[in-house]
């Protein structure tokens, strides 16, 4: 099996500008692909491509902001506090998550400014891990195609809407509203791209207002102005009850990282971004820095306004408890609607980026019927890619049992991301150690210590969840504690199996080799690749 493990490229050679390349190892040259998009010879085609760039700095900031501030900061603090056991450790875990996110942002910022194309991690893994050909891309394909990122926040959208309407939350009414949420996001981004971006930006502004209101409520609570008799006093003996469970700490850290997922969101749409390197350099640090500050103030607000026992019992409705304790029951119901809108903004942002990753895999010719997935027709948007993510998200949203649905979805998505980030960080470290050979000099450098920190953090996140939880410290009610780890690994391995069948076994059995050709769509203005089956002679 060692022949099928991805290896680092053996070093650059002069890339040949040809329209056809072979994935047969005897014919394949190891020339490095160009780091930046190059203008095609046809000037009118170049103009068409430039007109597709509709994302500026503001939209890029809100792409990241909306992806990060979804439901995590509203839905996960209760679980983090429960798993950590104390206010002090809970806040330290939020700081640790912020540092990991900042390191990740720096790594993705360097890759994004060096390779400013749609697709994110796919491009970075494919650039460095090039032997066997397309194995890294195949395994990443399983990760993209089989995970429904938008499902979890759609579930929380339904929960907050029902809470605002004072209706008991059940399995199917919650998920029915969640289905309406994700379907609306899919149709808006698939049929009306500009309006989807405008709505996304509007919801980003509303979301910012909600978070600032929570922060202000925290200041009011710290001043002692609460509508409850029992004062929380959570900051007295802040480390009392601290748990020593490795499983509890790492699961809590996963919840924090889930709340920070999105710092790389603009990387998935850089082919549609105006002046992508400059835009990314401004948007990513601005969005992450703002969110990090707000997250710490929001957590302080929760602990200032909600007693510890109520934080634990409220589960995903801790924000509603804060509004009730500070502003009263009527405000609680009204503001729950705005939290639901925040979740909807996140779903819009998630499906926007994930649909483009599916489209990019289609443009690489990796997926079956790649022309269908690669197309921007009929509404100048990746409707097919968006549909694929909608479908998988709906399946993942409806399948798990009621009590464990949100936590399972959260963990089964976060865990494979840690595996992907191990390889992304390793790829950047390899480039640093062989900088001259690879001619690696991007506009921004994350630096070697940051890349190493990001690598070690994600290795820990991959290994630690296999440590059994202590009694009463598990994250699931009825599922095995390790299930999301096994499912996550299986998803990535499934991509490897797909590659093995498509690129190795089928060509050998069929007596052909795969040759990749570059095709440019004169209407879309995008280039893509198709694979031809060429019969072997002799």
C-alpha positions as a Python dict, from the first residue, in 0.01 Angstrom:
ca = {
    (1, 'X'): (0, 0, 0),
    (2, 'X'): (296, 234, 38),
    (3, 'X'): (290, 301, -335),
    (4, 'X'): (-49, 466, -292),
    (5, 'X'): (47, 705, -12),
    (6, 'X'): (85, 1070, -118),
    (7, 'X'): (442, 1191, -143),
    (8, 'X'): (594, 1535, -164),
    (9, 'X'): (694, 1656, -509),
    (10, 'X'): (1056, 1576, -587),
    (11, 'X'): (1134, 1935, -680),
    (12, 'X'): (1049, 2174, -961),
    (13, 'X'): (1140, 2153, -1324),
    (14, 'X'): (1046, 2390, -1596),
    (15, 'X'): (671, 2356, -1659),
    (16, 'X'): (573, 2283, -2017),
    (17, 'X'): (289, 2492, -2157),
    (18, 'X'): (85, 2216, -2319),
    (19, 'X'): (-286, 2149, -2335),
    (20, 'X'): (-257, 1775, -2269),
    (21, 'X'): (-84, 1597, -1984),
    (22, 'X'): (-86, 1231, -1890),
    (23, 'X'): (-130, 1087, -1545),
    (24, 'X'): (73, 787, -1655),
    (25, 'X'): (383, 818, -1434),
    (26, 'X'): (620, 744, -1725),
    (27, 'X'): (491, 1036, -1926),
    (28, 'X'): (408, 1280, -1650),
    (29, 'X'): (651, 1566, -1595),
    (30, 'X'): (697, 1704, -1247),
    (31, 'X'): (689, 2066, -1359),
    (32, 'X'): (527, 2296, -1109),
    (33, 'X'): (191, 2444, -1205),
    (34, 'X'): (179, 2823, -1220),
    (35, 'X'): (120, 2988, -885),
    (36, 'X'): (-105, 3259, -1024),
    (37, 'X'): (-380, 3266, -1280),
    (38, 'X'): (-237, 3363, -1616),
    (39, 'X'): (-429, 3567, -1869),
    (40, 'X'): (-523, 3363, -2176),
    (41, 'X'): (-405, 3473, -2516),
    (42, 'X'): (-759, 3570, -2616),
    (43, 'X'): (-807, 3922, -2477),
    (44, 'X'): (-1187, 3903, -2494),
    (45, 'X'): (-1182, 3582, -2291),
    (46, 'X'): (-962, 3750, -2032),
    (47, 'X'): (-1216, 4033, -2017),
    (48, 'X'): (-1496, 3780, -1958),
    (49, 'X'): (-1300, 3631, -1669),
    (50, 'X'): (-1238, 3969, -1512),
    (51, 'X'): (-1608, 4053, -1528),
    (52, 'X'): (-1675, 3743, -1317),
    (53, 'X'): (-1478, 3897, -1029),
    (54, 'X'): (-1758, 4041, -814),
    (55, 'X'): (-1616, 3997, -463),
    (56, 'X'): (-1445, 4302, -314),
    (57, 'X'): (-1295, 4365, 30),
    (58, 'X'): (-1632, 4420, 203),
    (59, 'X'): (-1789, 4105, 58),
    (60, 'X'): (-1474, 3905, 140),
    (61, 'X'): (-1483, 4027, 501),
    (62, 'X'): (-1847, 3924, 533),
    (63, 'X'): (-1780, 3589, 364),
    (64, 'X'): (-1539, 3515, 649),
    (65, 'X'): (-1738, 3694, 920),
    (66, 'X'): (-2066, 3519, 830),
    (67, 'X'): (-1896, 3180, 816),
    (68, 'X'): (-1736, 3221, 1159),
    (69, 'X'): (-2026, 3382, 1344),
    (70, 'X'): (-2303, 3137, 1271),
    (71, 'X'): (-2443, 2943, 1562),
    (72, 'X'): (-2118, 2840, 1733),
    (73, 'X'): (-2094, 3136, 1970),
    (74, 'X'): (-2465, 3099, 2054),
    (75, 'X'): (-2490, 2719, 2066),
    (76, 'X'): (-2156, 2583, 2194),
    (77, 'X'): (-2064, 2779, 2514),
    (78, 'X'): (-2286, 2555, 2727),
    (79, 'X'): (-2114, 2237, 2604),
    (80, 'X'): (-1769, 2396, 2642),
    (81, 'X'): (-1844, 2498, 3000),
    (82, 'X'): (-1986, 2153, 3080),
    (83, 'X'): (-1686, 1972, 2934),
    (84, 'X'): (-1423, 2199, 3092),
    (85, 'X'): (-1594, 2212, 3434),
    (86, 'X'): (-1505, 2572, 3521),
    (87, 'X'): (-1529, 2928, 3399),
    (88, 'X'): (-1152, 2977, 3402),
    (89, 'X'): (-1066, 2671, 3193),
    (90, 'X'): (-1354, 2746, 2959),
    (91, 'X'): (-1212, 3091, 2882),
    (92, 'X'): (-861, 2949, 2840),
    (93, 'X'): (-997, 2699, 2586),
    (94, 'X'): (-1149, 2986, 2390),
    (95, 'X'): (-810, 3159, 2388),
    (96, 'X'): (-640, 2837, 2272),
    (97, 'X'): (-893, 2800, 1993),
    (98, 'X'): (-831, 3159, 1888),
    (99, 'X'): (-454, 3100, 1869),
    (100, 'X'): (-503, 2788, 1654),
    (101, 'X'): (-741, 2980, 1428),
    (102, 'X'): (-491, 3267, 1396),
    (103, 'X'): (-215, 3023, 1299),
    (104, 'X'): (-448, 2858, 1049),
    (105, 'X'): (-541, 3193, 901),
    (106, 'X'): (-174, 3277, 851),
    (107, 'X'): (-110, 2944, 677),
    (108, 'X'): (-412, 2983, 448),
    (109, 'X'): (-327, 3347, 386),
    (110, 'X'): (15, 3249, 257),
    (111, 'X'): (-123, 2976, 32),
    (112, 'X'): (-411, 3196, -85),
    (113, 'X'): (-191, 3487, -191),
    (114, 'X'): (46, 3246, -368),
    (115, 'X'): (-228, 3044, -544),
    (116, 'X'): (-526, 3283, -581),
    (117, 'X'): (-775, 3038, -732),
    (118, 'X'): (-1109, 2888, -633),
    (119, 'X'): (-1080, 2565, -441),
    (120, 'X'): (-885, 2639, -122),
    (121, 'X'): (-712, 2334, 25),
    (122, 'X'): (-753, 2133, -294),
    (123, 'X'): (-505, 2359, -473),
    (124, 'X'): (-253, 2360, -189),
    (125, 'X'): (-253, 1982, -138),
    (126, 'X'): (-241, 1918, -513),
    (127, 'X'): (49, 2161, -553),
    (128, 'X'): (277, 1983, -305),
    (129, 'X'): (154, 1622, -276),
    (130, 'X'): (193, 1514, -638),
    (131, 'X'): (285, 1145, -618),
    (132, 'X'): (86, 933, -687),
    (133, 'X'): (-83, 1173, -924),
    (134, 'X'): (-418, 1303, -797),
    (135, 'X'): (-430, 1083, -485),
    (136, 'X'): (-435, 1390, -258),
    (137, 'X'): (-710, 1542, -470),
    (138, 'X'): (-907, 1216, -466),
    (139, 'X'): (-894, 1190, -86),
    (140, 'X'): (-988, 1556, -52),
    (141, 'X'): (-1280, 1488, -287),
    (142, 'X'): (-1426, 1241, -37),
    (143, 'X'): (-1395, 1506, 235),
    (144, 'X'): (-1579, 1767, 25),
    (145, 'X'): (-1848, 1552, -137),
    (146, 'X'): (-1953, 1348, 168),
    (147, 'X'): (-1973, 1624, 432),
    (148, 'X'): (-2270, 1858, 475),
    (149, 'X'): (-2130, 2163, 651),
    (150, 'X'): (-2453, 2363, 629),
    (151, 'X'): (-2660, 2101, 813),
    (152, 'X'): (-2572, 2188, 1173),
    (153, 'X'): (-2653, 2557, 1154),
    (154, 'X'): (-2978, 2479, 972),
    (155, 'X'): (-3074, 2264, 1272),
    (156, 'X'): (-3001, 2548, 1516),
    (157, 'X'): (-3192, 2792, 1293),
    (158, 'X'): (-3500, 2571, 1338),
    (159, 'X'): (-3444, 2545, 1714),
    (160, 'X'): (-3426, 2921, 1767),
    (161, 'X'): (-3725, 2993, 1540),
    (162, 'X'): (-3939, 2746, 1738),
    (163, 'X'): (-3811, 2893, 2065),
    (164, 'X'): (-3908, 3242, 1949),
    (165, 'X'): (-4255, 3117, 1854),
    (166, 'X'): (-4289, 2948, 2196),
    (167, 'X'): (-4339, 2611, 2027),
    (168, 'X'): (-4197, 2294, 2176),
    (169, 'X'): (-3891, 2179, 1981),
    (170, 'X'): (-3940, 1837, 1829),
    (171, 'X'): (-3732, 1627, 1595),
    (172, 'X'): (-3927, 1695, 1279),
    (173, 'X'): (-4056, 2050, 1327),
    (174, 'X'): (-3700, 2162, 1405),
    (175, 'X'): (-3553, 1985, 1104),
    (176, 'X'): (-3842, 2086, 879),
    (177, 'X'): (-3764, 2454, 943),
    (178, 'X'): (-3394, 2375, 899),
    (179, 'X'): (-3474, 2220, 560),
    (180, 'X'): (-3655, 2538, 456),
    (181, 'X'): (-3353, 2741, 570),
    (182, 'X'): (-3092, 2551, 370),
    (183, 'X'): (-3318, 2523, 64),
    (184, 'X'): (-3369, 2899, 58),
    (185, 'X'): (-2992, 2955, 82),
    (186, 'X'): (-2932, 2709, -203),
    (187, 'X'): (-3187, 2873, -433),
    (188, 'X'): (-3068, 3229, -365),
    (189, 'X'): (-2700, 3154, -433),
    (190, 'X'): (-2782, 2922, -723),
    (191, 'X'): (-3023, 3152, -907),
    (192, 'X'): (-2937, 3509, -802),
    (193, 'X'): (-2565, 3544, -719),
    (194, 'X'): (-2557, 3923, -670),
    (195, 'X'): (-2867, 3920, -449),
    (196, 'X'): (-2722, 3632, -250),
    (197, 'X'): (-2408, 3834, -178),
    (198, 'X'): (-2614, 4140, -85),
    (199, 'X'): (-2832, 3938, 151),
    (200, 'X'): (-2520, 3781, 300),
    (201, 'X'): (-2371, 4123, 367),
    (202, 'X'): (-2697, 4249, 520),
    (203, 'X'): (-2720, 3952, 753),
    (204, 'X'): (-2356, 4011, 844),
    (205, 'X'): (-2446, 4361, 963),
    (206, 'X'): (-2746, 4226, 1159),
    (207, 'X'): (-2525, 3957, 1308),
    (208, 'X'): (-2269, 4215, 1419),
    (209, 'X'): (-2550, 4409, 1587),
    (210, 'X'): (-2669, 4096, 1773),
    (211, 'X'): (-2322, 4017, 1903),
    (212, 'X'): (-2268, 4376, 2015),
    (213, 'X'): (-2605, 4367, 2194),
    (214, 'X'): (-2496, 4052, 2381),
    (215, 'X'): (-2174, 4229, 2482),
    (216, 'X'): (-2372, 4530, 2611),
    (217, 'X'): (-2604, 4295, 2802),
    (218, 'X'): (-2292, 4148, 2962),
    (219, 'X'): (-2181, 4491, 3079),
    (220, 'X'): (-2529, 4552, 3223),
    (221, 'X'): (-2512, 4218, 3405),
    (222, 'X'): (-2165, 4295, 3543),
    (223, 'X'): (-2314, 4616, 3686),
    (224, 'X'): (-2569, 4402, 3873),
    (225, 'X'): (-2877, 4493, 3669),
    (226, 'X'): (-3047, 4155, 3624),
    (227, 'X'): (-3413, 4052, 3623),
    (228, 'X'): (-3342, 3738, 3831),
    (229, 'X'): (-3301, 3705, 4206),
    (230, 'X'): (-3006, 3467, 4203),
    (231, 'X'): (-2689, 3644, 4091),
    (232, 'X'): (-2459, 3422, 3883),
    (233, 'X'): (-2129, 3505, 4061),
    (234, 'X'): (-1953, 3279, 3808),
    (235, 'X'): (-1625, 3467, 3835),
    (236, 'X'): (-1587, 3386, 4206),
    (237, 'X'): (-1351, 3087, 4230),
    (238, 'X'): (-1327, 3076, 3851),
    (239, 'X'): (-1135, 2747, 3836),
    (240, 'X'): (-1351, 2553, 4082),
    (241, 'X'): (-1475, 2228, 3924),
    (242, 'X'): (-1205, 2215, 3655),
    (243, 'X'): (-1204, 1876, 3486),
    (244, 'X'): (-886, 1681, 3417),
    (245, 'X'): (-1040, 1481, 3133),
    (246, 'X'): (-836, 1492, 2813),
    (247, 'X'): (-1145, 1390, 2617),
    (248, 'X'): (-1348, 1671, 2774),
    (249, 'X'): (-1085, 1935, 2701),
    (250, 'X'): (-1026, 1829, 2341),
    (251, 'X'): (-1399, 1801, 2271),
    (252, 'X'): (-1448, 2148, 2418),
    (253, 'X'): (-1163, 2269, 2198),
    (254, 'X'): (-1336, 2118, 1895),
    (255, 'X'): (-1644, 2323, 1984),
    (256, 'X'): (-1433, 2640, 1995),
    (257, 'X'): (-1262, 2557, 1667),
    (258, 'X'): (-1606, 2496, 1514),
    (259, 'X'): (-1694, 2853, 1617),
    (260, 'X'): (-1381, 2979, 1438),
    (261, 'X'): (-1420, 2772, 1121),
    (262, 'X'): (-1441, 3017, 837),
    (263, 'X'): (-1112, 3207, 857),
    (264, 'X'): (-1028, 3044, 522),
    (265, 'X'): (-1370, 3099, 364),
    (266, 'X'): (-1257, 3366, 118),
    (267, 'X'): (-989, 3127, -16),
    (268, 'X'): (-1257, 2920, -187),
    (269, 'X'): (-1368, 3202, -418),
    (270, 'X'): (-1042, 3380, -511),
    (271, 'X'): (-1104, 3336, -885),
    (272, 'X'): (-1413, 3552, -833),
    (273, 'X'): (-1236, 3810, -616),
    (274, 'X'): (-1113, 4149, -733),
    (275, 'X'): (-736, 4182, -682),
    (276, 'X'): (-740, 3859, -478),
    (277, 'X'): (-403, 3880, -303),
    (278, 'X'): (-462, 4235, -178),
    (279, 'X'): (-825, 4164, -84),
    (280, 'X'): (-735, 3851, 112),
    (281, 'X'): (-450, 4026, 298),
    (282, 'X'): (-699, 4287, 424),
    (283, 'X'): (-1013, 4080, 472),
    (284, 'X'): (-885, 3772, 659),
    (285, 'X'): (-698, 3944, 948),
    (286, 'X'): (-970, 4208, 984),
    (287, 'X'): (-1250, 3952, 1007),
    (288, 'X'): (-1066, 3711, 1238),
    (289, 'X'): (-938, 3983, 1469),
    (290, 'X'): (-1285, 4134, 1508),
    (291, 'X'): (-1445, 3796, 1574),
    (292, 'X'): (-1182, 3694, 1832),
    (293, 'X'): (-1239, 4010, 2038),
    (294, 'X'): (-1617, 3974, 2016),
    (295, 'X'): (-1608, 3606, 2116),
    (296, 'X'): (-1424, 3677, 2441),
    (297, 'X'): (-1664, 3959, 2534),
    (298, 'X'): (-1966, 3738, 2453),
    (299, 'X'): (-1839, 3458, 2677),
    (300, 'X'): (-1783, 3704, 2960),
    (301, 'X'): (-2140, 3826, 2904),
    (302, 'X'): (-2281, 3474, 2935),
    (303, 'X'): (-2098, 3409, 3260),
    (304, 'X'): (-2201, 3749, 3395),
    (305, 'X'): (-2571, 3705, 3321),
    (306, 'X'): (-2651, 3334, 3345),
    (307, 'X'): (-2599, 3111, 3653),
    (308, 'X'): (-2375, 2808, 3598),
    (309, 'X'): (-2654, 2553, 3639),
    (310, 'X'): (-2868, 2738, 3384),
    (311, 'X'): (-2579, 2756, 3134),
    (312, 'X'): (-2546, 2377, 3153),
    (313, 'X'): (-2921, 2309, 3126),
    (314, 'X'): (-2982, 2565, 2848),
    (315, 'X'): (-2759, 2371, 2604),
    (316, 'X'): (-2787, 2548, 2266),
    (317, 'X'): (-3016, 2825, 2398),
    (318, 'X'): (-2771, 2999, 2632),
    (319, 'X'): (-2804, 3325, 2434),
    (320, 'X'): (-3181, 3313, 2491),
    (321, 'X'): (-3120, 3269, 2865),
    (322, 'X'): (-2897, 3577, 2866),
    (323, 'X'): (-3164, 3790, 2696),
    (324, 'X'): (-3431, 3670, 2941),
    (325, 'X'): (-3217, 3737, 3247),
    (326, 'X'): (-3113, 4087, 3135),
    (327, 'X'): (-3400, 4215, 2920),
    (328, 'X'): (-3699, 3998, 3014),
    (329, 'X'): (-3906, 3720, 2849),
    (330, 'X'): (-4043, 3931, 2561),
    (331, 'X'): (-3696, 4042, 2455),
    (332, 'X'): (-3579, 3681, 2479),
    (333, 'X'): (-3830, 3568, 2216),
    (334, 'X'): (-3772, 3865, 1986),
    (335, 'X'): (-3394, 3837, 1995),
    (336, 'X'): (-3411, 3462, 1935),
    (337, 'X'): (-3536, 3552, 1587),
    (338, 'X'): (-3219, 3756, 1528),
    (339, 'X'): (-3001, 3468, 1646),
    (340, 'X'): (-3186, 3251, 1392),
    (341, 'X'): (-3107, 3510, 1124),
    (342, 'X'): (-2743, 3485, 1227),
    (343, 'X'): (-2761, 3110, 1168),
    (344, 'X'): (-2920, 3173, 828),
    (345, 'X'): (-2636, 3409, 735),
    (346, 'X'): (-2389, 3134, 822),
    (347, 'X'): (-2576, 2879, 609),
    (348, 'X'): (-2562, 3124, 316),
    (349, 'X'): (-2188, 3167, 361),
    (350, 'X'): (-2118, 2794, 399),
    (351, 'X'): (-2316, 2679, 97),
    (352, 'X'): (-2163, 2961, -111),
    (353, 'X'): (-1808, 2837, -50),
    (354, 'X'): (-1872, 2461, -45),
    (355, 'X'): (-2060, 2475, -374),
    (356, 'X'): (-1756, 2634, -534),
    (357, 'X'): (-1525, 2362, -405),
    (358, 'X'): (-1751, 2100, -566),
    (359, 'X'): (-1744, 2306, -887),
    (360, 'X'): (-1364, 2327, -875),
    (361, 'X'): (-1339, 1949, -844),
    (362, 'X'): (-1559, 1929, -1152),
    (363, 'X'): (-1329, 2169, -1334),
    (364, 'X'): (-1035, 1945, -1251),
    (365, 'X'): (-1215, 1655, -1418),
    (366, 'X'): (-1201, 1449, -1097),
    (367, 'X'): (-1577, 1397, -1059),
    (368, 'X'): (-1794, 1185, -1288),
    (369, 'X'): (-1985, 1404, -1538),
    (370, 'X'): (-1736, 1680, -1459),
    (371, 'X'): (-1880, 1919, -1717),
    (372, 'X'): (-2210, 1923, -1527),
    (373, 'X'): (-2044, 2009, -1195),
    (374, 'X'): (-1806, 2262, -1353),
    (375, 'X'): (-2071, 2469, -1525),
    (376, 'X'): (-2194, 2814, -1423),
    (377, 'X'): (-2511, 2775, -1626),
    (378, 'X'): (-2787, 2880, -1635),
    (379, 'X'): (-2763, 3162, -1375),
    (380, 'X'): (-2387, 3241, -1378),
    (381, 'X'): (-2352, 3049, -1049),
    (382, 'X'): (-2237, 2695, -955),
    (383, 'X'): (-2593, 2563, -924),
    (384, 'X'): (-2489, 2198, -957),
    (385, 'X'): (-2216, 2227, -692),
    (386, 'X'): (-2454, 2407, -457),
    (387, 'X'): (-2713, 2134, -512),
    (388, 'X'): (-2464, 1860, -420),
    (389, 'X'): (-2383, 2031, -90),
    (390, 'X'): (-2753, 2095, -24),
    (391, 'X'): (-2834, 1726, -77),
    (392, 'X'): (-2559, 1591, 151),
    (393, 'X'): (-2638, 1851, 420),
    (394, 'X'): (-3004, 1751, 418),
    (395, 'X'): (-2915, 1381, 455),
    (396, 'X'): (-2674, 1450, 744),
    (397, 'X'): (-2927, 1685, 904),
    (398, 'X'): (-3210, 1430, 899),
    (399, 'X'): (-3020, 1107, 978),
    (400, 'X'): (-2877, 1128, 1336),
    (401, 'X'): (-3101, 1068, 1641),
    (402, 'X'): (-3259, 1384, 1790),
    (403, 'X'): (-3046, 1433, 2102),
    (404, 'X'): (-2713, 1383, 1930),
    (405, 'X'): (-2781, 1544, 1591),
    (406, 'X'): (-2609, 1879, 1644),
    (407, 'X'): (-2303, 1750, 1829),
    (408, 'X'): (-2249, 1463, 1585),
    (409, 'X'): (-2273, 1691, 1281),
    (410, 'X'): (-2037, 1942, 1444),
    (411, 'X'): (-1776, 1679, 1532),
    (412, 'X'): (-1796, 1473, 1214),
    (413, 'X'): (-1720, 1790, 1018),
    (414, 'X'): (-1453, 1933, 1251),
    (415, 'X'): (-1258, 1608, 1282),
    (416, 'X'): (-1178, 1554, 910),
    (417, 'X'): (-1086, 1923, 887),
    (418, 'X'): (-813, 1861, 1147),
    (419, 'X'): (-679, 1578, 928),
    (420, 'X'): (-681, 1803, 620),
    (421, 'X'): (-505, 2078, 816),
    (422, 'X'): (-230, 1835, 921),
    (423, 'X'): (-146, 1787, 553),
    (424, 'X'): (-188, 2157, 466),
    (425, 'X'): (54, 2258, 745),
    (426, 'X'): (294, 1979, 647),
    (427, 'X'): (288, 2101, 287),
    (428, 'X'): (382, 2455, 389),
    (429, 'X'): (661, 2332, 618),
    (430, 'X'): (799, 2127, 329),
    (431, 'X'): (798, 2438, 108),
    (432, 'X'): (983, 2633, 379),
    (433, 'X'): (1249, 2365, 412),
    (434, 'X'): (1299, 2357, 33),
    (435, 'X'): (1219, 2719, -46),
    (436, 'X'): (1492, 2771, -306),
    (437, 'X'): (1416, 2450, -496),
    (438, 'X'): (1046, 2533, -515),
    (439, 'X'): (1105, 2906, -571),
    (440, 'X'): (852, 2968, -295),
    (441, 'X'): (830, 3344, -229),
    (442, 'X'): (462, 3442, -180),
    (443, 'X'): (353, 3797, -85),
    (444, 'X'): (287, 3689, 276),
    (445, 'X'): (474, 3441, 495),
    (446, 'X'): (311, 3264, 789),
    (447, 'X'): (665, 3180, 916),
    (448, 'X'): (796, 2835, 1009),
    (449, 'X'): (714, 2851, 1386),
    (450, 'X'): (349, 2937, 1311),
    (451, 'X'): (321, 2654, 1059),
    (452, 'X'): (476, 2408, 1307),
    (453, 'X'): (237, 2524, 1582),
    (454, 'X'): (-59, 2477, 1348),
    (455, 'X'): (66, 2129, 1254),
    (456, 'X'): (116, 2014, 1615),
    (457, 'X'): (-222, 2157, 1721),
    (458, 'X'): (-403, 1960, 1454),
    (459, 'X'): (-209, 1641, 1525),
    (460, 'X'): (-332, 1671, 1884),
    (461, 'X'): (-687, 1727, 1761),
    (462, 'X'): (-663, 1411, 1549),
    (463, 'X'): (-528, 1184, 1827),
    (464, 'X'): (-691, 1310, 2149),
    (465, 'X'): (-1057, 1223, 2069),
    (466, 'X'): (-968, 852, 2087),
    (467, 'X'): (-898, 885, 2462),
    (468, 'X'): (-1211, 749, 2640),
    (469, 'X'): (-1412, 1013, 2831),
    (470, 'X'): (-1457, 994, 3206),
    (471, 'X'): (-1796, 899, 3349),
    (472, 'X'): (-2060, 1159, 3261),
    (473, 'X'): (-1821, 1356, 3044),
    (474, 'X'): (-1918, 1214, 2704),
    (475, 'X'): (-2049, 1438, 2432),
    (476, 'X'): (-2321, 1200, 2306),
    (477, 'X'): (-2633, 1061, 2468),
    (478, 'X'): (-2664, 740, 2267),
    (479, 'X'): (-2373, 729, 2019),
    (480, 'X'): (-2021, 588, 2083),
    (481, 'X'): (-1774, 864, 2178),
    (482, 'X'): (-1539, 766, 1893),
    (483, 'X'): (-1801, 747, 1618),
    (484, 'X'): (-1728, 1087, 1459),
    (485, 'X'): (-1356, 1000, 1440),
    (486, 'X'): (-1421, 674, 1257),
    (487, 'X'): (-1678, 831, 1025),
    (488, 'X'): (-1444, 1123, 952),
    (489, 'X'): (-1153, 895, 866),
    (490, 'X'): (-1385, 678, 658),
    (491, 'X'): (-1496, 979, 455),
    (492, 'X'): (-1139, 1071, 363),
    (493, 'X'): (-1050, 706, 300),
    (494, 'X'): (-1355, 683, 74),
    (495, 'X'): (-1198, 948, -147),
    (496, 'X'): (-882, 737, -162),
    (497, 'X'): (-1083, 431, -267),
    (498, 'X'): (-1251, 636, -540),
    (499, 'X'): (-908, 746, -669),
    (500, 'X'): (-780, 387, -659),
    (501, 'X'): (-1070, 265, -874),
    (502, 'X'): (-1078, 562, -1114),
    (503, 'X'): (-706, 626, -1165),
    (504, 'X'): (-541, 288, -1106),
    (505, 'X'): (-765, -20, -1125),
    (506, 'X'): (-1001, 82, -1407),
    (507, 'X'): (-721, 193, -1645),
    (508, 'X'): (-531, -133, -1584),
    (509, 'X'): (-837, -349, -1641),
    (510, 'X'): (-948, -143, -1941),
    (511, 'X'): (-607, -127, -2104),
    (512, 'X'): (-602, 250, -2130),
    (513, 'X'): (-432, 550, -1975),
    (514, 'X'): (-588, 877, -1868),
    (515, 'X'): (-478, 1196, -2043),
    (516, 'X'): (-589, 1535, -1915),
    (517, 'X'): (-677, 1816, -2156),
    (518, 'X'): (-732, 2182, -2082),
    (519, 'X'): (-1061, 2326, -2209),
    (520, 'X'): (-1174, 2690, -2192),
    (521, 'X'): (-1543, 2774, -2200),
    (522, 'X'): (-1589, 3086, -2411),
    (523, 'X'): (-1922, 3164, -2243),
    (524, 'X'): (-1825, 3104, -1880),
    (525, 'X'): (-1472, 3236, -1924),
    (526, 'X'): (-1336, 2960, -1700),
    (527, 'X'): (-1090, 2689, -1784),
    (528, 'X'): (-1139, 2329, -1683),
    (529, 'X'): (-981, 1990, -1749),
    (530, 'X'): (-1125, 1675, -1899),
    (531, 'X'): (-977, 1326, -1895),
    (532, 'X'): (-961, 1120, -2213),
    (533, 'X'): (-924, 743, -2215),
    (534, 'X'): (-640, 662, -2455),
    (535, 'X'): (-591, 296, -2547),
    (536, 'X'): (-243, 164, -2476),
    (537, 'X'): (-59, 29, -2778),
    (538, 'X'): (182, -258, -2789),
}
